[in-house]
PDB file of C-alpha atoms and ligand atoms in Angstrom:
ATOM      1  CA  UNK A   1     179.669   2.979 158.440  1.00 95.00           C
ATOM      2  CA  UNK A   2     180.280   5.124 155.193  1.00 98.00           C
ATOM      3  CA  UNK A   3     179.592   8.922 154.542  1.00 98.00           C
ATOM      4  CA  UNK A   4     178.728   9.630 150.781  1.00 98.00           C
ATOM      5  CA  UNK A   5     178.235  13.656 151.318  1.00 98.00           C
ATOM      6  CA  UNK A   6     181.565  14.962 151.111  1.00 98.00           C
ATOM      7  CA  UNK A   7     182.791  18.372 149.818  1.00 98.00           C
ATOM      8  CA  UNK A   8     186.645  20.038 149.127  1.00 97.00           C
ATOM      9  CA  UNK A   9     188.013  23.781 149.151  1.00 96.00           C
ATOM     10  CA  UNK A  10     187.044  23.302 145.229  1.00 95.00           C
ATOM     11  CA  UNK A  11     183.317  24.615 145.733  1.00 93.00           C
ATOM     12  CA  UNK A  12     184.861  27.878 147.773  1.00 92.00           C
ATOM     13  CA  UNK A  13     183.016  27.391 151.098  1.00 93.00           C
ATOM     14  CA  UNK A  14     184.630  24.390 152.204  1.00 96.00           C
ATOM     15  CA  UNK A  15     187.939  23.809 153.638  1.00 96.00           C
ATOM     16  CA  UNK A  16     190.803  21.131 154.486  1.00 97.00           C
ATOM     17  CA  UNK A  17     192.305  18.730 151.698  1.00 97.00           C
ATOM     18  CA  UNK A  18     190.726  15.512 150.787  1.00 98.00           C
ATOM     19  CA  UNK A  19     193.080  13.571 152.608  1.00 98.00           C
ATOM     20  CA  UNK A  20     192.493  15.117 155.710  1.00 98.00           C
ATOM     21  CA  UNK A  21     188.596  14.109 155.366  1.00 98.00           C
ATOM     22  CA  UNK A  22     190.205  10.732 155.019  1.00 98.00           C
ATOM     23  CA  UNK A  23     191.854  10.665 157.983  1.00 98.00           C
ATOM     24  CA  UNK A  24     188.817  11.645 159.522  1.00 98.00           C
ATOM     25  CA  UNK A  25     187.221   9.368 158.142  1.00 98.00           C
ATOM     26  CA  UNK A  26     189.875   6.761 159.354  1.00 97.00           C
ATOM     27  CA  UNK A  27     189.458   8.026 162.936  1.00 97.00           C
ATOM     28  CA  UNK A  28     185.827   7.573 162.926  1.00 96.00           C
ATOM     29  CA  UNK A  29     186.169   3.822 161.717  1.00 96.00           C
ATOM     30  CA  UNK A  30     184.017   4.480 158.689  1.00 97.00           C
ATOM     31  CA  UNK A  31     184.603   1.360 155.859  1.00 97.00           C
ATOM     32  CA  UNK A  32     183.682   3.571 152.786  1.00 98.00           C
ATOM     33  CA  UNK A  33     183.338   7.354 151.774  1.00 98.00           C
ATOM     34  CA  UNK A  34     182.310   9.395 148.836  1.00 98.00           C
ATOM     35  CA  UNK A  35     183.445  12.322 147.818  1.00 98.00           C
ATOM     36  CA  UNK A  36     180.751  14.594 146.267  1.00 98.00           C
ATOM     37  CA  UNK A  37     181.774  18.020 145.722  1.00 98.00           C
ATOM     38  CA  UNK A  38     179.615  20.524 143.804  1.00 97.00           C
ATOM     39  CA  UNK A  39     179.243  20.188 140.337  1.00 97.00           C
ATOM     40  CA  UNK A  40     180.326  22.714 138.480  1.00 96.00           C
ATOM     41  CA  UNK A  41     177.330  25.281 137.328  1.00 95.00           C
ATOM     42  CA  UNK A  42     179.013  26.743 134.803  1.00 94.00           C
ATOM     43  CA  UNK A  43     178.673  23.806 132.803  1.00 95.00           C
ATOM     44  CA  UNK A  44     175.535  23.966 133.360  1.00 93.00           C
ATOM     45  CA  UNK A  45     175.409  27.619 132.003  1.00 91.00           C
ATOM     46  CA  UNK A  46     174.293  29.146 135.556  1.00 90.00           C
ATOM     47  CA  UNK A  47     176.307  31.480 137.080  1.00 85.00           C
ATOM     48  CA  UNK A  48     174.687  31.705 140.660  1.00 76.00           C
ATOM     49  CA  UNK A  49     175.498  35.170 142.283  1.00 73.00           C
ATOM     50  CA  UNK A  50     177.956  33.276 144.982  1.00 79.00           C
ATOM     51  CA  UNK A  51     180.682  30.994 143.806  1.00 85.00           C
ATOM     52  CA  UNK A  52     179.044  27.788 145.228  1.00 90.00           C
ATOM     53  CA  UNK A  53     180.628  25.312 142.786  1.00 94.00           C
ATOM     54  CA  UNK A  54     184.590  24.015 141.166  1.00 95.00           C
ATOM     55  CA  UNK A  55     184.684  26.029 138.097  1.00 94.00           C
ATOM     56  CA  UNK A  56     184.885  23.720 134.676  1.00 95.00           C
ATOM     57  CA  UNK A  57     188.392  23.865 134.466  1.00 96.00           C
ATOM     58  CA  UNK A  58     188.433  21.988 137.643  1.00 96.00           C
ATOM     59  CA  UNK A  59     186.699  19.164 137.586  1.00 97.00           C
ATOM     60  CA  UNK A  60     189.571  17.067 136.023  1.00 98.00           C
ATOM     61  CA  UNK A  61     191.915  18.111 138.658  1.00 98.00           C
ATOM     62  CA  UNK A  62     188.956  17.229 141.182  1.00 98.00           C
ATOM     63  CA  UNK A  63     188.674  13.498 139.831  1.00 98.00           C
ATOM     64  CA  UNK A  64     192.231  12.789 139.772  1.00 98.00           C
ATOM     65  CA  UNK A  65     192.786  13.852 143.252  1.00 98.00           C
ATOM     66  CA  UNK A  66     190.134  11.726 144.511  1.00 98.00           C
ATOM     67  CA  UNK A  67     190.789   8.525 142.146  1.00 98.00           C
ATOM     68  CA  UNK A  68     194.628   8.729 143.517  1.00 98.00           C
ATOM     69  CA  UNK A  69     193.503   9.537 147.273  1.00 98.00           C
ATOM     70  CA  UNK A  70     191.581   6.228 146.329  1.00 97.00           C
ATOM     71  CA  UNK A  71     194.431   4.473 144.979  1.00 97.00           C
ATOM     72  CA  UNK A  72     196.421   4.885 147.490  1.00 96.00           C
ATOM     73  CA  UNK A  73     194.241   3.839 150.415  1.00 97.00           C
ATOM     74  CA  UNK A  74     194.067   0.106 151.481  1.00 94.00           C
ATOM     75  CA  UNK A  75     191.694   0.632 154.250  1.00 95.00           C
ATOM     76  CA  UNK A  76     189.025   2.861 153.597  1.00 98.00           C
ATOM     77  CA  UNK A  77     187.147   2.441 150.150  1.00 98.00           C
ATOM     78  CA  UNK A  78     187.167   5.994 148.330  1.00 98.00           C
ATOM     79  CA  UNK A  79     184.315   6.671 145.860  1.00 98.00           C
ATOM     80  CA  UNK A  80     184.304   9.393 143.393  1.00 98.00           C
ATOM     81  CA  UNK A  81     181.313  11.242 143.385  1.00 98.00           C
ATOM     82  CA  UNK A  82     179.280  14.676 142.348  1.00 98.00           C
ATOM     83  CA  UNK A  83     176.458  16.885 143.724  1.00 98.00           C
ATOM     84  CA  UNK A  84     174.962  18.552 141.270  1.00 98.00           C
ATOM     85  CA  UNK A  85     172.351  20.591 141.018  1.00 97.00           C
ATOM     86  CA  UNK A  86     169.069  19.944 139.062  1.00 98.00           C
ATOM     87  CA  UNK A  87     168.118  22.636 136.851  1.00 97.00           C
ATOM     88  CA  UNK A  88     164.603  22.347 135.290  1.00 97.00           C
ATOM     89  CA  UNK A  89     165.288  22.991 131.472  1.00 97.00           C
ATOM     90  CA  UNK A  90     168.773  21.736 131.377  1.00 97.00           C
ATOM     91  CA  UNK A  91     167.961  18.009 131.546  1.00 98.00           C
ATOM     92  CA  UNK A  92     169.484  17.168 128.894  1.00 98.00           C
ATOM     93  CA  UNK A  93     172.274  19.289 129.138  1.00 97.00           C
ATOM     94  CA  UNK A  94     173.211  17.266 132.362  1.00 98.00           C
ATOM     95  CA  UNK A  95     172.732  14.006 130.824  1.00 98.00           C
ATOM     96  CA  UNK A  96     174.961  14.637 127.961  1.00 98.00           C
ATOM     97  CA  UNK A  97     177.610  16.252 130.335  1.00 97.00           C
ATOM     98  CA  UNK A  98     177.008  13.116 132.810  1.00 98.00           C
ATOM     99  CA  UNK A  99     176.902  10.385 130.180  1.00 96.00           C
ATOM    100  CA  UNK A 100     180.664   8.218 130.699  1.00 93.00           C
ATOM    101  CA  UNK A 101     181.872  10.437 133.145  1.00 97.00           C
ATOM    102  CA  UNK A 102     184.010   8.286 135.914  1.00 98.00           C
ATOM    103  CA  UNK A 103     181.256   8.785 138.765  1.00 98.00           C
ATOM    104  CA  UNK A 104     180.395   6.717 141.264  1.00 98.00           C
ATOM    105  CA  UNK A 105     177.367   8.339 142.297  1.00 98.00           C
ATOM    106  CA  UNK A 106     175.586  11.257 141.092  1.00 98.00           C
ATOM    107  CA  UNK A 107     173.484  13.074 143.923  1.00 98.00           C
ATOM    108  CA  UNK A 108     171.240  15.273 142.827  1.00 98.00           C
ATOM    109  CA  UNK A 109     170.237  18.630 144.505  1.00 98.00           C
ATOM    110  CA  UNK A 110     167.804  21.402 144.671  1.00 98.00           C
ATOM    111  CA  UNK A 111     169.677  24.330 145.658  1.00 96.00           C
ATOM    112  CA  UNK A 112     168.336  27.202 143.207  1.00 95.00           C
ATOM    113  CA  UNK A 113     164.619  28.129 143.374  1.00 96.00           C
ATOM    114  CA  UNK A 114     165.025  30.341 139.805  1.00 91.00           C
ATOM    115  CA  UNK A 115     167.818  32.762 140.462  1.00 87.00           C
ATOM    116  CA  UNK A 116     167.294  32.458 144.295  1.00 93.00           C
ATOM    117  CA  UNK A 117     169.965  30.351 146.195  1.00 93.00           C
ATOM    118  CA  UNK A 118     167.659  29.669 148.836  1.00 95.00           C
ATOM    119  CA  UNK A 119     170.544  27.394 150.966  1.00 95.00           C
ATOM    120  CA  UNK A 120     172.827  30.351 151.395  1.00 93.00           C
ATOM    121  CA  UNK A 121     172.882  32.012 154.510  1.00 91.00           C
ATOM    122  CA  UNK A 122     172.919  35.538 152.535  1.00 90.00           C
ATOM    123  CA  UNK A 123     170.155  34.809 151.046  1.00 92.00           C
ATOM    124  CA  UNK A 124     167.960  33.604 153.903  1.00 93.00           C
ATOM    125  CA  UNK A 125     165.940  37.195 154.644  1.00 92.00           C
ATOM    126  CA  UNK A 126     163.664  35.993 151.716  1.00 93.00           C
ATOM    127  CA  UNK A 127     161.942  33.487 153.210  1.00 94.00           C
ATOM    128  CA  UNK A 128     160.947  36.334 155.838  1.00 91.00           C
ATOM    129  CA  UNK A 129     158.911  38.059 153.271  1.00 91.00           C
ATOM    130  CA  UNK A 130     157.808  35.497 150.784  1.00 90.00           C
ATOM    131  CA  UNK A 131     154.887  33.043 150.864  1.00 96.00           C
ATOM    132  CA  UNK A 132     155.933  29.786 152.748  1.00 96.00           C
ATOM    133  CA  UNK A 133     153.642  28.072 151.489  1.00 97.00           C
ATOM    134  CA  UNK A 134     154.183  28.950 147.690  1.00 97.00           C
ATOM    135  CA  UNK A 135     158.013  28.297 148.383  1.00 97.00           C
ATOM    136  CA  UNK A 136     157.446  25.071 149.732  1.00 98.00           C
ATOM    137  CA  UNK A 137     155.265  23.919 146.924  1.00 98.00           C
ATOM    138  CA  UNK A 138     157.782  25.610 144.075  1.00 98.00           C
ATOM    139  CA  UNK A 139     160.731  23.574 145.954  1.00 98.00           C
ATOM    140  CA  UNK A 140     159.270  20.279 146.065  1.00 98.00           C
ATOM    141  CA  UNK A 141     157.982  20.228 142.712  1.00 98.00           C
ATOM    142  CA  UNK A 142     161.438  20.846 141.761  1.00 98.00           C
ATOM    143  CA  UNK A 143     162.116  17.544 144.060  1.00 98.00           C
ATOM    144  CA  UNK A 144     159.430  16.132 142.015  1.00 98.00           C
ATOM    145  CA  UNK A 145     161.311  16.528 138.828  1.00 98.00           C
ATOM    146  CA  UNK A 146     164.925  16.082 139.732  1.00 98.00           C
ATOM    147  CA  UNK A 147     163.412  12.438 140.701  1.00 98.00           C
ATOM    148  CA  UNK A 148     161.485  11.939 137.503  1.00 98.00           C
ATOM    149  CA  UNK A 149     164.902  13.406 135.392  1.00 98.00           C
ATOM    150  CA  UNK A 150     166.874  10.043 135.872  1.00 97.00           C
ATOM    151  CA  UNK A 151     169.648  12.164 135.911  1.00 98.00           C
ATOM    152  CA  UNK A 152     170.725  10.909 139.215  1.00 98.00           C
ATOM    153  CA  UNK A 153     171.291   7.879 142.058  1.00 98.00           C
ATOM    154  CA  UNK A 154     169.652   9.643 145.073  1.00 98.00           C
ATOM    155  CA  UNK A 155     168.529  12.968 146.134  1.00 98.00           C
ATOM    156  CA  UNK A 156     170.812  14.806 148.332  1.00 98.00           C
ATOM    157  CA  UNK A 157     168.877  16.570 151.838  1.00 98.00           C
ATOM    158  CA  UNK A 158     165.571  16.153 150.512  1.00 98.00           C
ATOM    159  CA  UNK A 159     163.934  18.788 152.654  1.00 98.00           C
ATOM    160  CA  UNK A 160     166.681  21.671 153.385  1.00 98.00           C
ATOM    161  CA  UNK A 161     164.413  23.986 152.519  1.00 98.00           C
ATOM    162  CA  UNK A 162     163.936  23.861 156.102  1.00 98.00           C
ATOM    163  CA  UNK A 163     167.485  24.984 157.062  1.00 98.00           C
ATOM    164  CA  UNK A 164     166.746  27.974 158.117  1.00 98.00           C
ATOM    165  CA  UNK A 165     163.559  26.835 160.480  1.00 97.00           C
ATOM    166  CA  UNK A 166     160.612  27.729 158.053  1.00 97.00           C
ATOM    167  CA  UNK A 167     158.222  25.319 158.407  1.00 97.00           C
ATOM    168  CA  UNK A 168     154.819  23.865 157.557  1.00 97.00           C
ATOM    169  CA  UNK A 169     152.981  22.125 159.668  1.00 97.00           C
ATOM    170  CA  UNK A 170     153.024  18.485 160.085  1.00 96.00           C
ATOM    171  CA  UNK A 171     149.223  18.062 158.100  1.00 98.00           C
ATOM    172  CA  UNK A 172     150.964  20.749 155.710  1.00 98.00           C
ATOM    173  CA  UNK A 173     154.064  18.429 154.675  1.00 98.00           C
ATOM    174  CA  UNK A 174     151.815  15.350 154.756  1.00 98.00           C
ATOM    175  CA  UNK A 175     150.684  15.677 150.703  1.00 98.00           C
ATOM    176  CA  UNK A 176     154.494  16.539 150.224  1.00 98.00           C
ATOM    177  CA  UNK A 177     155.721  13.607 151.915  1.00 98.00           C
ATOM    178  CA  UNK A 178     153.654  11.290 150.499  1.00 98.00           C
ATOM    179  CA  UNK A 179     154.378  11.884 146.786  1.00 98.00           C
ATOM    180  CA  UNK A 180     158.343  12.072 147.375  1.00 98.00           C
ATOM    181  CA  UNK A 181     158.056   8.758 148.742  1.00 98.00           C
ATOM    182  CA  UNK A 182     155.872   7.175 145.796  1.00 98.00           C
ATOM    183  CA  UNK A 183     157.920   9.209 143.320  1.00 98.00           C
ATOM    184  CA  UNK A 184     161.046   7.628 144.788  1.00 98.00           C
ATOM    185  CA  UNK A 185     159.787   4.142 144.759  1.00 98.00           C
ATOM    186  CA  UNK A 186     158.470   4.389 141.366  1.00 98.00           C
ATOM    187  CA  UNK A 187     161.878   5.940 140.165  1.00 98.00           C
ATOM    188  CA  UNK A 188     163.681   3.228 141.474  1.00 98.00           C
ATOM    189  CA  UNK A 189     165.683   5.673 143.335  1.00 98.00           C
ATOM    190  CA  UNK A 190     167.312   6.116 146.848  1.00 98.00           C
ATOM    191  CA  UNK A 191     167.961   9.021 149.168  1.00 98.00           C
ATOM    192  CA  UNK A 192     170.269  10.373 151.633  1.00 98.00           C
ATOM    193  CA  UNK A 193     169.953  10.784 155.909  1.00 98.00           C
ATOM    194  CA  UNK A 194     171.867  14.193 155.815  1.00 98.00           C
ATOM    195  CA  UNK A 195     173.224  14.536 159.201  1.00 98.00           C
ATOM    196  CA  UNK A 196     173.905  18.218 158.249  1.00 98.00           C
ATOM    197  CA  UNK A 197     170.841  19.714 158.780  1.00 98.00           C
ATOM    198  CA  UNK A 198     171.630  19.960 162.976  1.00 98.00           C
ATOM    199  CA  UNK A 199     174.179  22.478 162.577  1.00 98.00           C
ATOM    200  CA  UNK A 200     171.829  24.904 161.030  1.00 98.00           C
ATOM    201  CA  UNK A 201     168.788  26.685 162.839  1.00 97.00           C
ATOM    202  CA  UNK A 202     166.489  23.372 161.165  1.00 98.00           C
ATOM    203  CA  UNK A 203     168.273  21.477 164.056  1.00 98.00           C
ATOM    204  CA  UNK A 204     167.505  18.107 162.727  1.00 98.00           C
ATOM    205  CA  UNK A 205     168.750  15.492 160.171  1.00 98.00           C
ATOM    206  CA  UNK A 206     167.203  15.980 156.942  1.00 98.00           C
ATOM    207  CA  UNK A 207     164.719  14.749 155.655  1.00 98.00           C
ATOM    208  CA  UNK A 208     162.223  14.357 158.293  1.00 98.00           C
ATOM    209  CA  UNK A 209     161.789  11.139 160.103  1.00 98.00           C
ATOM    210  CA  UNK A 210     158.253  11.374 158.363  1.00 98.00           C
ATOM    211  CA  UNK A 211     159.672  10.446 155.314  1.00 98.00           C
ATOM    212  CA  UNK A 212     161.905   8.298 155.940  1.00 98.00           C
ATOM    213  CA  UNK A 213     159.109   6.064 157.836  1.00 98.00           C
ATOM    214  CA  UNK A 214     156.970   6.451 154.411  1.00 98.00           C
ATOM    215  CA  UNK A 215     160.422   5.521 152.216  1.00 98.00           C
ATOM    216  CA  UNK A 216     161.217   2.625 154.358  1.00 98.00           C
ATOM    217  CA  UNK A 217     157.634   0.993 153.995  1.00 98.00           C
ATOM    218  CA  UNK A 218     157.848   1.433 150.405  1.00 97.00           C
ATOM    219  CA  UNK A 219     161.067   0.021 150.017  1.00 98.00           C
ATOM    220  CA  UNK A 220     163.203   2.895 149.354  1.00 98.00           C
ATOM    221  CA  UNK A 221     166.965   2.322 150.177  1.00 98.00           C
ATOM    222  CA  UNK A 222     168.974   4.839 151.670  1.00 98.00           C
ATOM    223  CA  UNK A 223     172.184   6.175 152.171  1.00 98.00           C
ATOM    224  CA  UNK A 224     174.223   8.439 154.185  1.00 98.00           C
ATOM    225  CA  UNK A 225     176.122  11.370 154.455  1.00 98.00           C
ATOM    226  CA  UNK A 226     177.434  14.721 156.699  1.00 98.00           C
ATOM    227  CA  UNK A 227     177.492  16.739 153.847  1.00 98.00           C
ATOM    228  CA  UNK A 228     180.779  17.787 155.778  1.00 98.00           C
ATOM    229  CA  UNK A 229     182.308  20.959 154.161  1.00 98.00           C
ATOM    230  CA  UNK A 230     185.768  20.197 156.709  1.00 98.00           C
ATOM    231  CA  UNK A 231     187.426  17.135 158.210  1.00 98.00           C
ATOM    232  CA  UNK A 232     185.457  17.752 161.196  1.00 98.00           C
ATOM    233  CA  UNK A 233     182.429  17.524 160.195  1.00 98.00           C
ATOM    234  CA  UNK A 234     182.943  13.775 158.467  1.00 98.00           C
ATOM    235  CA  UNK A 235     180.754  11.433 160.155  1.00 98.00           C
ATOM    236  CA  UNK A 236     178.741  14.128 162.360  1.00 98.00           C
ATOM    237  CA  UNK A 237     175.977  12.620 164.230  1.00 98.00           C
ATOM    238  CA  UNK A 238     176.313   9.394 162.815  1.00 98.00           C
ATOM    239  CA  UNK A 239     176.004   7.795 166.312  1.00 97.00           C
ATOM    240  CA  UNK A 240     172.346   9.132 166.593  1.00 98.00           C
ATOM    241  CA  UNK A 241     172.137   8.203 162.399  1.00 98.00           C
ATOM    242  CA  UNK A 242     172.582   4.615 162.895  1.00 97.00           C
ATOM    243  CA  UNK A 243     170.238   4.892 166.095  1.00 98.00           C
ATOM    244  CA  UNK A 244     167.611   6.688 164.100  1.00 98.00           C
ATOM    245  CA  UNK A 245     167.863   4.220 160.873  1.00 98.00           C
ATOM    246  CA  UNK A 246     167.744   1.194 163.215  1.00 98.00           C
ATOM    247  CA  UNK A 247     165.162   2.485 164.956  1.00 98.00           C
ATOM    248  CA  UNK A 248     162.639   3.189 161.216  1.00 98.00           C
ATOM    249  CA  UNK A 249     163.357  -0.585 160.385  1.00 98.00           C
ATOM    250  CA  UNK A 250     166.934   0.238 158.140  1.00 98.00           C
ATOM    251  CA  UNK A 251     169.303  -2.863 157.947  1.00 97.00           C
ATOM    252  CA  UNK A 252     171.298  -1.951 154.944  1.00 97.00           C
ATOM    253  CA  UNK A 253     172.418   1.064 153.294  1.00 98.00           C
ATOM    254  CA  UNK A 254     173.139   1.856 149.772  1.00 98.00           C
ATOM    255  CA  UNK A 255     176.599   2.173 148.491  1.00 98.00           C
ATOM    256  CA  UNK A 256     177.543   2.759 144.551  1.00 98.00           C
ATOM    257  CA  UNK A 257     180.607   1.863 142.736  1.00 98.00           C
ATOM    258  CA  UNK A 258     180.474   3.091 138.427  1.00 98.00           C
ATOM    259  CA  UNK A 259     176.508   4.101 139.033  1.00 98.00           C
ATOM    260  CA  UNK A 260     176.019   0.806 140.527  1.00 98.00           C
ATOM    261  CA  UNK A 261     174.492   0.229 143.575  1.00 98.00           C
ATOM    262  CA  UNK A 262     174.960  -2.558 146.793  1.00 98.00           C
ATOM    263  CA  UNK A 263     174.351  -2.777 149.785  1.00 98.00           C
ATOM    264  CA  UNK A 264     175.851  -2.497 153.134  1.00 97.00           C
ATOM    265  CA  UNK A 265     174.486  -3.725 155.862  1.00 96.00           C
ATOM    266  CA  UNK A 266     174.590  -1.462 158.684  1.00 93.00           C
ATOM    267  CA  UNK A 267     175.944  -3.241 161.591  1.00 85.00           C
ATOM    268  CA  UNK A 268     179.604  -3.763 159.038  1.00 78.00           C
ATOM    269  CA  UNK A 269     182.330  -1.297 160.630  1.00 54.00           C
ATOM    270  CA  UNK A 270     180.399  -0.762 164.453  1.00 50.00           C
ATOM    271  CA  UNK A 271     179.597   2.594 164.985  1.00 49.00           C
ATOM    272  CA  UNK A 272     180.127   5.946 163.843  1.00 45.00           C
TER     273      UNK A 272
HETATM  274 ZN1   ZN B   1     178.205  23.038 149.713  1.00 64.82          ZN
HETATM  275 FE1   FE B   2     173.730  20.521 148.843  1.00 64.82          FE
HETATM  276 FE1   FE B   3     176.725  18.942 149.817  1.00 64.82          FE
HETATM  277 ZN1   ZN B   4     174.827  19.268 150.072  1.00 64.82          ZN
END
């Protein structure tokens, strides 16, 4: 198995040193991980009311950790990788900032609605007062965009604008679903199963099994990840993962080496 959703102390709400998510990692049997800590927004020219990402000054420091933590592993393959945020506007901003950086993979993430961080637990009385309905539609289109961009190699927790429970209903998301999946397929791109989403009141992987039936007949590949802000998190739920993918019709996931990707099939390293 192979987790490409990891974070480091770097983005200030994670904890434990990369090499302790390694030997995690190396506990749990997994053949491959990615790191993928948050991107720094300041780059961007966003400076989000909660330090959520490394600062610019350290996102050197950031890829040589991981590139030696990498070096000096013969087991586990280490992949160097980034979350970052997509910003409508600052498209080209991010490619010119992305273009021959070392990357492995590039996830890409909806985490700002405007000014509102929407994922942050501080910030989650808003959805009490706002229209659901308008937020859900003002999210995905974001979705919508970050997968037209070409900016990155999958989309990171598709749906977390459920984390905090708010929900449509099933008819609702259908429309929602339906064009994430096309969009996907016609980008050519791939997504993540984010085990994270069952340690939050959303209580289930994200994105919805929904979509991941709709991606699967299409043809879209995907990946995987805990989106594990400490060792213990690496690998969470990966047991019912596998089940889950198996179960949709899954045989292979989608690792990337230099913005490349392969495939895995998902039987190599037994379980989770
Ligand atoms: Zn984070
Ligand atoms: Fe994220
Ligand atoms: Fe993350
Ligand atoms: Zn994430």
């Amino acid at each position: 198995m192979i987790d490409y959703h990891m974070h480091t102390p770097l983005c200030h709400h994670a904890e434990g040193a990369p090499a302790e998510y390694l030997a995690a990692a190396r506990q749990k049997g997994l053949l491959e991980i990615g790191f993928s800590d948050h991107y720094p927004l300041g780059l961007l020219g966003i400076s989000p009311p909660n330090k959520v990402s490394m600062d610019p000054e350290e996102l050197p420091g950031y890829i040589d950790e991981i590139r030696a933590l990498g070096a000096g592993e013969k087991e586990i393959k280490v992949k160097l990788g980034v979350e970052v945020d997509y910003i409508p506007g600052k498209e080209k901003e991010t490619a010119r900032l992305l273009e021959g950086a070392p990357f492995d993979f590039v996830i890409g993430s909806v985490h700002l609605i405007d000014d509102w961080d929407f994922t942050h637990p501080r910030h989650a009385r808003r959805y009490e007062t706002a229209d659901l309905a308008q937020i859900y539609r003002r999210y995905f289109e974001l979705i919508w965009q970050a997968c037209t961009s070409g900016l990155f190699d999958f989309i990171g927790h598709i749906d977390v604008i459920k984390k905090f429970g708010h929900r449509l209903s099933h008819k609702e998301m259908e429309p929602y679903w339906e064009k994430t999946a096309r969009l996907l397929k016609e980008k050519g791109l791939c997504y993540e199963l984010n085990t994270s989403g069952k340690d939050v009141p959303a209580g289930e992987f994200y994105p919805a099994r929904r979509l991941m039936e709709l991606c699967f007949e299409q043809g879209v590949p995907v990946t995987l990840g805990s989106d594990a802000h400490g060792p213990k998190q690496v690998g969470r739920y990966f047991d019912e993962a596998l089940a889950l993918l198996r179960e949709i019709g899954y045989r292979e996931l989608a690792v990337f080496s230099g913005r490349k990707r392969s495939f895995i099939s998902l039987d190599e390293g037994g379980g989770g």
